[in-house]
């Protein structure tokens, strides 16, 4: 069969097999069909309104979504975001402008709405979702993606989390990344504004974070103590040893 004929036959077969998927509105599709279209880059995040799609993805039915040290750290940072952002808003050490405080208040509200969602973070291997993290127009492979409203997940590119088996992101970097993505969920498109804000908040966090990093008997060991006193007092102790984290 000639190459042109092969292409024609393949195209016709695809249309015959999946006419519903190609023509139906997203809300009319089965959650699994929506998830597959989303991961292939054919369905925008903001067009998914069915929470079952997110539950399907975070549950690992379509993609493995297990957790390592860095994944656990993402969840720890997300869980403490409300306390951390309130501290940043009232303490001068955060060095925020008036406009940045307004934006951070909006991000705080998004974090409070999202924090108890089971699907607030979804970790993807880029090879299982080709094209998902390098969308147009930039064509730059991203570390994370989300939409422009609350109550949807932040998708994390697992390929960027480890280097040679070791964590590639420090806790302040994770915080800056979450600030950036939740800033988009307020409806803001500007990457530069969110990068600047994330940098200030992560520096504020680093100044209140006591970090010890050691290698013992071939295992990588890490302890972090987070201690803030305003507007309410709160402390956190995070540790990791080899593949274990808490």
PDB file of C-alpha atoms in Angstrom, residues 5 41 45:
ATOM      1  CA  UNK A   5      -3.136   5.493   1.053  1.00  0.00           C
ATOM      2  CA  UNK A  41      -3.072  17.669  24.904  1.00  0.00           C
ATOM      3  CA  UNK A  45      -7.563  21.764  31.653  1.00  0.00           C
TER       4      UNK A  45
END
